[in-house]
Short mmCIF file of C-alpha atoms and ligand atoms in Angstrom, two decimals:
data_model
loop_
_atom_site.label_atom_id
_atom_site.label_comp_id
_atom_site.label_asym_id
_atom_site.label_seq_id
_atom_site.Cartn_x
_atom_site.Cartn_y
_atom_site.Cartn_z
CA MET A 232 10.20 11.72 10.76
CA LEU A 233 10.98 10.17 7.34
CA THR A 234 14.55 8.96 6.97
CA GLU A 235 16.17 6.73 4.34
CA SER A 236 18.86 4.15 5.13
CA THR A 237 22.34 3.96 3.30
CA ARG A 238 22.68 0.05 4.28
CA GLN A 239 22.35 -2.32 1.13
CA ALA A 240 20.68 -5.63 1.41
CA GLU A 241 23.45 -7.33 -0.19
CA GLN A 242 25.77 -6.56 2.91
CA ALA A 243 23.15 -7.98 5.40
CA VAL A 244 24.39 -10.76 7.38
CA SER A 245 21.02 -12.33 7.67
CA ARG A 246 17.75 -12.31 5.88
CA THR A 247 14.44 -13.88 7.07
CA LYS A 248 11.17 -13.61 5.44
CA VAL A 249 8.40 -14.08 8.10
CA ASP A 250 4.81 -14.94 6.76
CA ALA A 251 1.66 -13.50 7.89
CA GLY A 252 0.57 -15.30 11.00
CA ASP A 253 4.13 -16.55 11.46
CA TYR A 254 6.53 -15.61 14.22
CA PHE A 255 10.12 -14.73 14.67
CA ILE A 256 12.40 -14.91 17.62
CA GLY A 257 16.08 -14.11 17.55
CA ILE A 258 18.95 -12.25 18.99
CA VAL A 259 20.10 -9.10 17.75
CA ARG A 260 23.64 -8.03 19.28
CA GLU A 261 24.54 -4.63 20.58
CA GLY A 262 25.75 -2.62 17.58
CA GLN A 263 23.94 -4.75 14.95
CA THR A 264 21.03 -2.94 13.00
CA LEU A 265 17.82 -4.67 12.26
CA ARG A 266 15.62 -3.77 9.46
CA ILE A 267 11.83 -4.62 9.43
CA LEU A 268 10.57 -4.45 5.86
CA ASP A 269 7.05 -4.26 4.95
CA LEU A 270 7.07 -6.36 1.55
CA GLU A 271 3.51 -5.68 0.48
CA GLY A 272 2.58 -2.79 2.34
CA ASN A 273 -0.14 -2.03 5.15
CA GLN A 274 1.13 -4.78 7.59
CA ALA A 275 1.66 -4.72 11.30
CA ALA A 276 4.48 -6.43 13.04
CA ASP A 277 3.65 -6.94 16.57
CA THR A 278 7.22 -6.75 18.35
CA LEU A 279 8.36 -7.38 21.94
CA PHE A 280 12.08 -6.71 22.86
CA TYR A 281 14.04 -8.25 25.87
CA SER A 282 17.44 -7.88 27.21
CA ALA A 283 19.34 -11.01 26.17
CA ALA A 284 21.10 -11.05 29.39
CA ASP A 285 17.96 -11.06 31.58
CA PRO A 286 14.45 -11.22 29.95
CA ALA A 287 13.03 -9.77 33.23
CA GLU A 288 13.91 -6.38 31.74
CA ARG A 289 12.03 -5.88 28.82
CA TYR A 290 10.69 -3.00 26.45
CA SER A 291 8.72 -0.30 28.22
CA ALA A 292 6.25 1.70 26.53
CA MET A 293 6.01 3.95 29.48
CA ASP A 294 9.47 4.60 29.94
CA THR A 295 10.07 5.30 26.12
CA ILE A 296 7.17 7.87 25.70
CA ARG A 297 7.99 9.65 29.07
CA GLU A 298 11.59 10.22 28.04
CA GLN A 299 10.99 11.04 24.47
CA GLY A 300 8.08 13.20 25.18
CA ASN A 301 6.02 11.92 22.25
CA LEU A 302 3.57 8.98 21.61
CA TYR A 303 4.55 8.07 18.30
CA LEU A 304 7.84 6.14 17.50
CA THR A 305 10.05 7.19 14.42
CA THR A 306 13.45 8.06 13.46
CA GLY A 307 15.27 9.10 16.67
CA SER A 308 13.11 7.36 19.11
CA VAL A 309 15.07 5.52 21.85
CA LEU A 310 13.23 2.50 22.94
CA ARG A 311 13.75 2.09 26.49
CA SER A 312 13.64 -0.89 28.90
CA SER A 313 11.44 -1.58 32.14
CA GLU A 314 14.92 -0.26 34.01
CA ASN A 315 14.77 2.68 31.81
CA ARG A 316 17.77 1.70 30.07
CA PRO A 317 18.18 2.28 26.30
CA MET A 318 17.52 -0.97 24.36
CA LEU A 319 17.61 0.22 20.76
CA GLU A 320 17.27 3.47 18.65
CA ILE A 321 15.23 3.94 15.37
CA VAL A 322 17.89 5.14 12.98
CA ALA A 323 15.91 5.02 9.62
CA ASP A 324 12.07 5.03 9.00
CA THR A 325 10.44 5.21 5.55
CA CYS A 326 6.64 4.67 7.16
CA GLY A 327 6.93 7.46 9.66
CA ARG A 328 4.32 6.15 12.18
CA HIS A 329 4.66 3.13 14.52
CA ASP A 330 2.18 2.46 17.21
CA THR A 331 3.14 1.67 20.88
CA LEU A 332 -0.34 2.24 22.57
CA GLY A 333 -2.89 -0.13 20.79
CA GLY A 334 -1.44 -3.52 22.23
CA ALA A 335 -1.55 -6.75 20.25
CA CYS A 336 -4.36 -8.68 18.81
CA ALA A 337 -5.64 -11.76 21.19
CA THR A 338 -8.55 -14.06 20.71
CA GLU A 339 -10.07 -12.32 23.77
CA SER A 340 -9.89 -8.82 22.40
CA ASN A 341 -11.00 -10.18 19.04
CA THR A 342 -14.28 -11.17 20.81
CA VAL A 343 -14.76 -7.76 22.48
CA ARG A 344 -13.89 -5.77 19.42
CA TYR A 345 -15.45 -7.70 16.51
CA ASP A 346 -17.49 -10.83 17.37
CA LEU A 347 -18.00 -13.81 19.64
CA GLU A 348 -17.42 -15.98 16.62
CA LYS A 349 -14.00 -14.49 16.11
CA ARG A 350 -12.60 -16.11 19.17
CA CYS A 351 -11.05 -19.08 17.10
CA MET A 352 -9.23 -16.69 14.84
CA HIS A 353 -5.25 -16.86 14.83
CA ALA A 354 -4.14 -13.65 16.90
CA CYS A 355 -0.55 -12.10 17.63
CA ARG A 356 -0.79 -13.46 21.22
CA ASP A 357 -1.17 -17.00 20.09
CA SER A 358 2.04 -16.51 17.95
CA TRP A 359 4.15 -15.01 20.86
CA MET A 360 3.04 -17.96 23.09
CA LEU A 361 3.90 -20.52 20.15
CA ALA A 362 7.26 -18.95 19.71
CA ILE A 363 8.35 -18.99 23.60
CA ALA A 364 6.97 -22.65 23.85
CA GLU A 365 8.82 -23.83 20.84
CA HIS A 366 11.97 -21.75 22.02
CA PRO A 367 12.58 -22.29 25.73
CA GLU A 368 16.37 -21.53 25.48
CA TYR A 369 15.52 -17.72 25.53
CA GLY A 370 14.11 -18.15 29.13
CA ILE A 371 10.92 -16.04 28.29
CA SER A 372 7.76 -17.23 29.89
CA LYS A 373 3.93 -16.32 29.63
CA ARG A 374 4.65 -13.63 32.15
CA ASP A 375 7.12 -11.90 30.18
CA ILE A 376 4.38 -11.21 27.39
CA GLY A 377 3.74 -7.52 28.13
CA HIS A 378 3.27 -4.40 26.40
CA ASN A 379 4.53 -4.21 22.64
CA ILE A 380 5.27 -1.99 19.47
CA ASN A 381 3.11 -2.42 16.48
CA PHE A 382 5.64 -1.66 13.84
CA PHE A 383 3.60 -0.07 10.48
CA MET A 384 0.42 0.21 12.48
CA ASN A 385 -1.47 3.68 12.49
CA VAL A 386 -3.18 4.58 15.71
CA PRO A 387 -3.70 8.09 15.71
CA VAL A 388 -4.70 9.93 19.16
CA THR A 389 -7.76 12.14 18.63
CA GLU A 390 -7.94 15.62 20.09
CA GLU A 391 -10.10 14.35 23.03
CA GLY A 392 -7.39 11.77 23.60
CA GLY A 393 -9.07 8.80 22.09
CA LEU A 394 -7.29 6.02 20.24
CA THR A 395 -8.45 5.10 16.67
CA PHE A 396 -7.23 1.99 14.73
CA GLU A 397 -6.94 3.67 11.15
CA ASP A 398 -5.92 2.63 7.70
CA GLY A 399 -2.21 1.69 7.55
CA ILE A 400 -0.12 4.47 5.85
CA SER A 401 2.72 2.02 5.07
CA ALA A 402 3.32 0.76 1.58
CA PRO A 403 5.41 -1.99 -0.24
CA GLY A 404 8.92 -1.38 0.37
CA LYS A 405 8.66 0.73 3.55
CA TYR A 406 10.76 -0.18 6.65
CA VAL A 407 12.08 0.67 9.94
CA GLU A 408 15.52 0.19 11.02
CA LEU A 409 16.84 -0.25 14.70
CA THR A 410 20.30 -0.22 16.09
CA ALA A 411 20.62 -2.40 19.14
CA LEU A 412 22.11 -0.59 22.21
CA MET A 413 22.63 -3.90 24.15
CA ASP A 414 21.88 -7.54 23.31
CA VAL A 415 18.43 -8.08 22.58
CA VAL A 416 16.03 -10.85 22.00
CA VAL A 417 13.50 -9.92 19.12
CA LEU A 418 10.09 -11.44 19.10
CA ILE A 419 7.73 -10.52 16.46
CA SER A 420 4.17 -11.83 15.55
CA ASN A 421 3.64 -11.02 11.96
CA CYS A 422 0.01 -9.97 12.78
CA PRO A 423 -2.75 -12.20 11.19
CA GLN A 424 -5.64 -9.94 11.97
CA LEU A 425 -8.49 -9.80 9.45
CA ASN A 426 -10.80 -7.75 11.36
CA ASN A 427 -9.47 -4.19 11.14
CA PRO A 428 -7.99 -1.83 8.55
CA CYS A 429 -4.53 -1.57 9.93
CA ASN A 430 -3.22 -4.20 7.37
CA GLY A 431 -5.91 -3.71 4.93
CA TYR A 432 -7.80 -6.95 5.91
CA ASN A 433 -5.03 -8.69 4.08
CA PRO A 434 -2.07 -9.82 6.03
CA THR A 435 1.18 -10.24 4.26
CA PRO A 436 4.80 -11.19 4.74
CA ILE A 437 7.57 -9.12 6.16
CA GLU A 438 11.19 -9.18 6.02
CA LEU A 439 13.95 -8.98 8.58
CA LEU A 440 17.53 -7.81 7.82
CA VAL A 441 20.58 -7.74 9.85
CA TRP A 442 23.77 -5.81 9.51
CA ASP A 443 26.78 -6.10 11.61
CA ASN A 444 28.31 -2.82 13.22
CA GLU A 445 30.01 -0.92 10.51
ZN1 ZN B 164 -1.89 -9.12 15.71
#
């Protein structure tokens, strides 16, 4: 469901550009709103959310899908935790399609999906591991790396129930906005994937904007 935001970039309390292949880790407080902005289009932002109070409680695709009765995430979707508590709500979305089924790229899946020689290529899982290694203050360990959301990624389900990785439908300037319903740690790998059409074979930067509660 396409919904535009009335929030102005000039009023954001923080703006952070994340290059392709880089990561972001930080806290968004309850009531604050996070915008993930696809600066150049066709990018995928592989994202994990944790309760800042206890990272053992984390985003759960299963609980989210069951409670909303829909496989896709867009405006109105409430992202639920592994304790089935609301973590964030999508309050604006100009892309209209975000995946939570396809998973993040890893060096292992790259070898299975593409080629053995792709093993040494940079993947989202590496970026997450680097983020938690460089930021132990969030208390997130390897075992907390679970299922994720791929913002802007287009993974439609076929009539037979299959998953397909399709060309992205995002474009320069498209964004998704989420209001935090609890204090959350946001961990994003701005996907460096070069082997599938989800980011047009050309990973590009994203920008993260945060607004305080109005
Ligand atoms: Zn990736």
